[in-house]
PDB file of C-alpha atoms in Angstrom:
ATOM      1  CA  UNK A   1      -0.100  -0.177  -0.131  1.00 60.00           C
ATOM      2  CA  UNK A   2       1.663   3.393  -1.005  1.00 92.00           C
ATOM      3  CA  UNK A   3       2.421   5.778   2.210  1.00 97.00           C
ATOM      4  CA  UNK A   4       0.625   8.933   2.472  1.00 98.00           C
ATOM      5  CA  UNK A   5       3.106  11.884   2.380  1.00 98.00           C
ATOM      6  CA  UNK A   6       4.115  14.181   5.007  1.00 98.00           C
ATOM      7  CA  UNK A   7       3.983  18.073   4.333  1.00 98.00           C
ATOM      8  CA  UNK A   8       5.349  19.540   7.644  1.00 98.00           C
ATOM      9  CA  UNK A   9       7.007  23.032   5.216  1.00 97.00           C
ATOM     10  CA  UNK A  10       5.377  26.642   6.045  1.00 95.00           C
ATOM     11  CA  UNK A  11       2.840  28.357   4.282  1.00 94.00           C
ATOM     12  CA  UNK A  12       2.143  29.590   1.652  1.00 91.00           C
ATOM     13  CA  UNK A  13       4.767  26.587   0.622  1.00 92.00           C
ATOM     14  CA  UNK A  14       2.470  23.883   1.972  1.00 97.00           C
ATOM     15  CA  UNK A  15      -0.085  24.256  -0.542  1.00 97.00           C
ATOM     16  CA  UNK A  16       2.272  24.086  -3.040  1.00 95.00           C
ATOM     17  CA  UNK A  17       3.882  20.569  -2.535  1.00 97.00           C
ATOM     18  CA  UNK A  18       0.603  19.783  -1.386  1.00 98.00           C
ATOM     19  CA  UNK A  19      -0.624  20.002  -4.390  1.00 98.00           C
ATOM     20  CA  UNK A  20       2.558  18.915  -6.890  1.00 97.00           C
ATOM     21  CA  UNK A  21       2.105  15.334  -4.405  1.00 98.00           C
ATOM     22  CA  UNK A  22      -1.225  15.403  -5.887  1.00 97.00           C
ATOM     23  CA  UNK A  23      -0.760  16.244  -9.865  1.00 97.00           C
ATOM     24  CA  UNK A  24       1.621  13.131  -9.346  1.00 96.00           C
ATOM     25  CA  UNK A  25      -1.106  11.130  -8.337  1.00 95.00           C
ATOM     26  CA  UNK A  26       0.269  10.890  -4.208  1.00 97.00           C
ATOM     27  CA  UNK A  27      -1.570  11.786  -0.671  1.00 97.00           C
ATOM     28  CA  UNK A  28      -0.174  14.308   1.156  1.00 98.00           C
ATOM     29  CA  UNK A  29      -1.058  15.016   4.788  1.00 97.00           C
ATOM     30  CA  UNK A  30      -0.736  18.614   6.023  1.00 97.00           C
ATOM     31  CA  UNK A  31       0.941  18.922   8.651  1.00 98.00           C
ATOM     32  CA  UNK A  32       2.945  22.756   9.341  1.00 98.00           C
ATOM     33  CA  UNK A  33       5.545  23.353  11.841  1.00 98.00           C
ATOM     34  CA  UNK A  34       6.596  26.523  11.383  1.00 97.00           C
ATOM     35  CA  UNK A  35       4.394  29.794  10.226  1.00 97.00           C
ATOM     36  CA  UNK A  36       6.778  31.973   8.248  1.00 96.00           C
ATOM     37  CA  UNK A  37       6.173  36.372   9.634  1.00 96.00           C
ATOM     38  CA  UNK A  38       8.009  39.236   9.064  1.00 97.00           C
ATOM     39  CA  UNK A  39      10.743  40.832  10.955  1.00 96.00           C
ATOM     40  CA  UNK A  40      10.491  44.321  10.914  1.00 97.00           C
ATOM     41  CA  UNK A  41      13.854  45.357   9.851  1.00 98.00           C
ATOM     42  CA  UNK A  42      16.660  48.660   7.778  1.00 97.00           C
ATOM     43  CA  UNK A  43      18.782  47.493   5.332  1.00 98.00           C
ATOM     44  CA  UNK A  44      21.631  49.140   5.105  1.00 98.00           C
ATOM     45  CA  UNK A  45      24.221  51.124   2.677  1.00 98.00           C
ATOM     46  CA  UNK A  46      24.340  49.611  -0.496  1.00 98.00           C
ATOM     47  CA  UNK A  47      27.618  50.540  -0.717  1.00 98.00           C
ATOM     48  CA  UNK A  48      29.145  48.503   1.981  1.00 98.00           C
ATOM     49  CA  UNK A  49      28.453  45.196   0.126  1.00 98.00           C
ATOM     50  CA  UNK A  50      29.139  43.377  -3.678  1.00 98.00           C
ATOM     51  CA  UNK A  51      26.366  41.486  -3.322  1.00 98.00           C
ATOM     52  CA  UNK A  52      23.409  39.467  -1.809  1.00 98.00           C
ATOM     53  CA  UNK A  53      23.190  36.002  -0.365  1.00 98.00           C
ATOM     54  CA  UNK A  54      19.834  34.892  -0.085  1.00 97.00           C
ATOM     55  CA  UNK A  55      18.963  31.092   0.744  1.00 94.00           C
ATOM     56  CA  UNK A  56      15.053  31.234   1.420  1.00 93.00           C
ATOM     57  CA  UNK A  57      12.116  32.727  -0.918  1.00 93.00           C
ATOM     58  CA  UNK A  58      10.643  33.968   2.151  1.00 95.00           C
ATOM     59  CA  UNK A  59      13.999  36.896   2.305  1.00 97.00           C
ATOM     60  CA  UNK A  60      12.028  37.778  -1.527  1.00 97.00           C
ATOM     61  CA  UNK A  61       8.596  37.174   0.055  1.00 96.00           C
ATOM     62  CA  UNK A  62       7.934  39.066   3.332  1.00 96.00           C
ATOM     63  CA  UNK A  63      11.249  41.093   3.280  1.00 97.00           C
ATOM     64  CA  UNK A  64       9.030  44.540   2.032  1.00 96.00           C
ATOM     65  CA  UNK A  65       9.797  47.792   1.766  1.00 96.00           C
ATOM     66  CA  UNK A  66      13.373  47.940   2.628  1.00 97.00           C
ATOM     67  CA  UNK A  67      14.476  45.402  -0.825  1.00 98.00           C
ATOM     68  CA  UNK A  68      14.000  48.250  -2.570  1.00 97.00           C
ATOM     69  CA  UNK A  69      17.337  49.967  -1.322  1.00 98.00           C
ATOM     70  CA  UNK A  70      18.959  47.262  -2.151  1.00 98.00           C
ATOM     71  CA  UNK A  71      17.283  46.323  -5.270  1.00 97.00           C
ATOM     72  CA  UNK A  72      20.933  47.458  -7.194  1.00 98.00           C
ATOM     73  CA  UNK A  73      23.074  44.272  -5.557  1.00 98.00           C
ATOM     74  CA  UNK A  74      23.725  41.377  -8.198  1.00 98.00           C
ATOM     75  CA  UNK A  75      22.646  37.793  -5.324  1.00 98.00           C
ATOM     76  CA  UNK A  76      23.386  35.110  -5.349  1.00 98.00           C
ATOM     77  CA  UNK A  77      20.499  32.873  -4.853  1.00 97.00           C
ATOM     78  CA  UNK A  78      20.539  29.025  -2.606  1.00 92.00           C
ATOM     79  CA  UNK A  79      17.564  27.359  -5.387  1.00 87.00           C
ATOM     80  CA  UNK A  80      16.426  27.729  -8.073  1.00 88.00           C
ATOM     81  CA  UNK A  81      13.258  28.664  -6.095  1.00 87.00           C
ATOM     82  CA  UNK A  82      14.900  31.721  -4.575  1.00 93.00           C
ATOM     83  CA  UNK A  83      16.415  32.505  -7.441  1.00 96.00           C
ATOM     84  CA  UNK A  84      12.884  32.576  -9.422  1.00 95.00           C
ATOM     85  CA  UNK A  85      11.742  34.952  -5.610  1.00 96.00           C
ATOM     86  CA  UNK A  86      14.814  37.008  -6.256  1.00 98.00           C
ATOM     87  CA  UNK A  87      13.959  37.515 -10.061  1.00 98.00           C
ATOM     88  CA  UNK A  88       9.647  38.309  -8.887  1.00 97.00           C
ATOM     89  CA  UNK A  89      11.099  40.805  -6.175  1.00 97.00           C
ATOM     90  CA  UNK A  90      12.976  42.764  -9.176  1.00 97.00           C
ATOM     91  CA  UNK A  91      16.634  41.987  -8.766  1.00 98.00           C
ATOM     92  CA  UNK A  92      19.177  40.655 -10.952  1.00 98.00           C
ATOM     93  CA  UNK A  93      20.495  36.436 -10.041  1.00 98.00           C
ATOM     94  CA  UNK A  94      24.244  35.901 -10.911  1.00 98.00           C
ATOM     95  CA  UNK A  95      24.318  32.702  -9.064  1.00 96.00           C
ATOM     96  CA  UNK A  96      22.381  29.578  -8.204  1.00 95.00           C
ATOM     97  CA  UNK A  97      23.899  27.475  -5.910  1.00 89.00           C
ATOM     98  CA  UNK A  98      22.212  23.654  -6.229  1.00 76.00           C
ATOM     99  CA  UNK A  99      24.375  22.860  -2.752  1.00 72.00           C
ATOM    100  CA  UNK A 100      23.711  24.504   1.083  1.00 82.00           C
ATOM    101  CA  UNK A 101      24.593  27.283   1.831  1.00 90.00           C
ATOM    102  CA  UNK A 102      28.600  27.119   3.333  1.00 90.00           C
ATOM    103  CA  UNK A 103      28.834  25.735  -0.083  1.00 90.00           C
ATOM    104  CA  UNK A 104      27.975  28.573  -2.507  1.00 94.00           C
ATOM    105  CA  UNK A 105      30.248  31.062  -0.724  1.00 95.00           C
ATOM    106  CA  UNK A 106      32.793  28.912  -0.580  1.00 94.00           C
ATOM    107  CA  UNK A 107      32.482  28.330  -3.802  1.00 94.00           C
ATOM    108  CA  UNK A 108      32.725  32.800  -4.602  1.00 95.00           C
ATOM    109  CA  UNK A 109      35.757  34.989  -5.519  1.00 95.00           C
ATOM    110  CA  UNK A 110      36.426  37.366  -1.659  1.00 95.00           C
ATOM    111  CA  UNK A 111      33.225  39.657  -1.823  1.00 97.00           C
ATOM    112  CA  UNK A 112      31.122  41.929   1.080  1.00 98.00           C
ATOM    113  CA  UNK A 113      27.731  39.222   1.032  1.00 98.00           C
ATOM    114  CA  UNK A 114      24.324  40.830   3.407  1.00 98.00           C
ATOM    115  CA  UNK A 115      22.989  37.368   3.417  1.00 98.00           C
ATOM    116  CA  UNK A 116      18.735  38.262   3.939  1.00 98.00           C
ATOM    117  CA  UNK A 117      18.113  35.633   6.563  1.00 97.00           C
ATOM    118  CA  UNK A 118      15.449  34.046   8.821  1.00 95.00           C
ATOM    119  CA  UNK A 119      16.110  34.524  12.422  1.00 95.00           C
ATOM    120  CA  UNK A 120      17.546  31.121  13.317  1.00 91.00           C
ATOM    121  CA  UNK A 121      20.200  30.346  11.278  1.00 90.00           C
ATOM    122  CA  UNK A 122      23.928  28.786  10.753  1.00 86.00           C
ATOM    123  CA  UNK A 123      26.425  31.691  10.728  1.00 91.00           C
ATOM    124  CA  UNK A 124      28.920  32.159   7.332  1.00 94.00           C
ATOM    125  CA  UNK A 125      32.267  32.891   8.311  1.00 93.00           C
ATOM    126  CA  UNK A 126      32.733  36.035   6.519  1.00 95.00           C
ATOM    127  CA  UNK A 127      28.963  36.586   6.036  1.00 98.00           C
ATOM    128  CA  UNK A 128      26.508  39.338   7.355  1.00 98.00           C
ATOM    129  CA  UNK A 129      23.644  38.787   8.207  1.00 98.00           C
ATOM    130  CA  UNK A 130      20.379  40.710   8.394  1.00 98.00           C
ATOM    131  CA  UNK A 131      17.055  39.460  10.027  1.00 98.00           C
ATOM    132  CA  UNK A 132      13.761  39.876   8.048  1.00 98.00           C
ATOM    133  CA  UNK A 133      12.005  37.304   8.479  1.00 97.00           C
ATOM    134  CA  UNK A 134      10.944  34.350  11.121  1.00 96.00           C
ATOM    135  CA  UNK A 135       9.634  31.149  11.591  1.00 94.00           C
ATOM    136  CA  UNK A 136       7.721  30.328  14.816  1.00 95.00           C
ATOM    137  CA  UNK A 137       6.423  27.427  15.842  1.00 96.00           C
ATOM    138  CA  UNK A 138       3.021  26.216  15.510  1.00 96.00           C
ATOM    139  CA  UNK A 139       1.414  24.051  18.023  1.00 94.00           C
ATOM    140  CA  UNK A 140       0.503  20.177  17.338  1.00 94.00           C
ATOM    141  CA  UNK A 141      -1.268  17.709  19.769  1.00 92.00           C
ATOM    142  CA  UNK A 142      -0.036  14.081  20.075  1.00 93.00           C
ATOM    143  CA  UNK A 143      -3.033  13.717  17.486  1.00 95.00           C
ATOM    144  CA  UNK A 144      -1.667  16.065  15.152  1.00 95.00           C
ATOM    145  CA  UNK A 145       1.522  13.580  16.185  1.00 96.00           C
ATOM    146  CA  UNK A 146       0.769  10.493  15.782  1.00 96.00           C
ATOM    147  CA  UNK A 147      -1.171  10.700  12.161  1.00 96.00           C
ATOM    148  CA  UNK A 148       2.896  10.879  10.712  1.00 97.00           C
ATOM    149  CA  UNK A 149       2.782   6.970  11.516  1.00 97.00           C
ATOM    150  CA  UNK A 150       2.639   5.256   8.521  1.00 97.00           C
ATOM    151  CA  UNK A 151       3.759   7.960   6.524  1.00 98.00           C
ATOM    152  CA  UNK A 152       6.664   9.388   4.411  1.00 98.00           C
ATOM    153  CA  UNK A 153       7.470  12.283   5.735  1.00 98.00           C
ATOM    154  CA  UNK A 154       9.195  15.583   3.635  1.00 98.00           C
ATOM    155  CA  UNK A 155      11.977  17.843   5.729  1.00 98.00           C
ATOM    156  CA  UNK A 156      12.631  20.901   3.828  1.00 94.00           C
ATOM    157  CA  UNK A 157      15.426  22.691   6.531  1.00 90.00           C
ATOM    158  CA  UNK A 158      17.311  21.389   9.352  1.00 91.00           C
ATOM    159  CA  UNK A 159      14.983  23.254  11.534  1.00 92.00           C
ATOM    160  CA  UNK A 160      12.060  21.407  10.512  1.00 96.00           C
ATOM    161  CA  UNK A 161      14.299  18.522  10.836  1.00 97.00           C
ATOM    162  CA  UNK A 162      15.063  18.881  15.095  1.00 96.00           C
ATOM    163  CA  UNK A 163      11.716  19.466  15.387  1.00 97.00           C
ATOM    164  CA  UNK A 164       9.882  16.019  13.884  1.00 98.00           C
ATOM    165  CA  UNK A 165      13.182  14.392  16.363  1.00 97.00           C
ATOM    166  CA  UNK A 166      11.581  16.785  19.396  1.00 97.00           C
ATOM    167  CA  UNK A 167       8.014  15.861  18.563  1.00 97.00           C
ATOM    168  CA  UNK A 168       8.177  12.066  17.559  1.00 97.00           C
ATOM    169  CA  UNK A 169       9.251   9.764  19.992  1.00 95.00           C
ATOM    170  CA  UNK A 170      12.176   6.907  19.614  1.00 96.00           C
ATOM    171  CA  UNK A 171       9.504   3.989  19.914  1.00 95.00           C
ATOM    172  CA  UNK A 172       7.366   5.696  17.015  1.00 97.00           C
ATOM    173  CA  UNK A 173      10.261   6.903  14.295  1.00 98.00           C
ATOM    174  CA  UNK A 174      10.414   4.002  13.411  1.00 97.00           C
ATOM    175  CA  UNK A 175       6.796   3.487  11.638  1.00 97.00           C
ATOM    176  CA  UNK A 176       8.083   6.999   9.078  1.00 98.00           C
ATOM    177  CA  UNK A 177       9.802   6.721   6.413  1.00 98.00           C
ATOM    178  CA  UNK A 178      11.859  10.672   5.923  1.00 98.00           C
ATOM    179  CA  UNK A 179      12.873  12.256   3.161  1.00 98.00           C
ATOM    180  CA  UNK A 180      14.712  15.214   2.908  1.00 98.00           C
ATOM    181  CA  UNK A 181      15.639  18.402   1.278  1.00 92.00           C
ATOM    182  CA  UNK A 182      20.210  17.438   1.468  1.00 89.00           C
ATOM    183  CA  UNK A 183      22.673  15.508   3.173  1.00 91.00           C
ATOM    184  CA  UNK A 184      22.470  18.132   6.113  1.00 89.00           C
ATOM    185  CA  UNK A 185      19.055  18.136   6.737  1.00 93.00           C
ATOM    186  CA  UNK A 186      19.038  14.291   6.739  1.00 96.00           C
ATOM    187  CA  UNK A 187      21.415  14.056   9.452  1.00 96.00           C
ATOM    188  CA  UNK A 188      19.770  16.485  11.559  1.00 95.00           C
ATOM    189  CA  UNK A 189      16.821  14.223  12.055  1.00 98.00           C
ATOM    190  CA  UNK A 190      18.481  11.856  14.738  1.00 97.00           C
ATOM    191  CA  UNK A 191      18.405   8.620  14.683  1.00 97.00           C
ATOM    192  CA  UNK A 192      15.120   5.403  14.435  1.00 98.00           C
ATOM    193  CA  UNK A 193      13.304   6.483  11.250  1.00 98.00           C
ATOM    194  CA  UNK A 194      12.459   3.335   9.888  1.00 98.00           C
ATOM    195  CA  UNK A 195      14.231   5.004   6.191  1.00 98.00           C
ATOM    196  CA  UNK A 196      15.729   8.388   5.612  1.00 98.00           C
ATOM    197  CA  UNK A 197      16.892   9.292   1.885  1.00 98.00           C
ATOM    198  CA  UNK A 198      18.030  13.068   1.175  1.00 96.00           C
ATOM    199  CA  UNK A 199      17.807  14.659  -2.228  1.00 93.00           C
ATOM    200  CA  UNK A 200      20.611  14.954  -4.466  1.00 85.00           C
ATOM    201  CA  UNK A 201      18.753  18.170  -5.913  1.00 84.00           C
ATOM    202  CA  UNK A 202      17.486  21.725  -3.720  1.00 80.00           C
ATOM    203  CA  UNK A 203      14.055  22.260  -5.347  1.00 86.00           C
ATOM    204  CA  UNK A 204      10.728  21.106  -3.945  1.00 92.00           C
ATOM    205  CA  UNK A 205      10.279  18.348  -7.032  1.00 93.00           C
ATOM    206  CA  UNK A 206      13.058  16.400  -6.642  1.00 94.00           C
ATOM    207  CA  UNK A 207      11.973  16.297  -3.686  1.00 96.00           C
ATOM    208  CA  UNK A 208       8.082  14.966  -4.411  1.00 97.00           C
ATOM    209  CA  UNK A 209       9.711  12.644  -6.413  1.00 97.00           C
ATOM    210  CA  UNK A 210      11.826  10.887  -3.823  1.00 97.00           C
ATOM    211  CA  UNK A 211       8.956  10.950  -1.468  1.00 98.00           C
ATOM    212  CA  UNK A 212       6.472   9.631  -3.417  1.00 97.00           C
ATOM    213  CA  UNK A 213       9.348   6.845  -4.515  1.00 97.00           C
ATOM    214  CA  UNK A 214       9.827   5.970  -0.524  1.00 98.00           C
ATOM    215  CA  UNK A 215       5.749   5.907  -0.422  1.00 97.00           C
ATOM    216  CA  UNK A 216       5.978   2.417  -2.055  1.00 91.00           C
TER     217      UNK A 216
END
């Protein structure tokens, strides 16, 4: 029997992933672990930087009016969806990385980077970060967590992987398979799961395809 796919990412991405699953003939359990919200911020002097580092489409979606001051700076984006959001906001994307932020930064020539980031983030050496959005945990009852049994849970972030590991007790993990958006996210979920696989590509379509494969 094909397992349902549990979509844990925040809205509006949750709805998009669930629709992608439905289009592929799968069944989605929509259970966002976080709600993404804007954070008040002021854009620094753009002359102090050579480029922007954008690691999530949320930075462009929730950055607000302050983004306009930085519009002349080129963008290094992590993932195709992030690059697309930057272009839609009027920015010029010069690099689209297929791995994580650290790998992308390591491959760039020396430059002054401003990271438009979430409140919870991994510090990147030599990169200035400013918070433009936050992902706040949503309350989940026992019944909601128990609904994950027999599913394939999709993990789009390290933070989601860590929270899932807190929510699901070790004794219940053997009933859940995990599809993660990269090896670092898979590792963050810890041990004891029925099966864990990492997508080689940082995009939602690849993650859904992997999860559908695990569901069979």
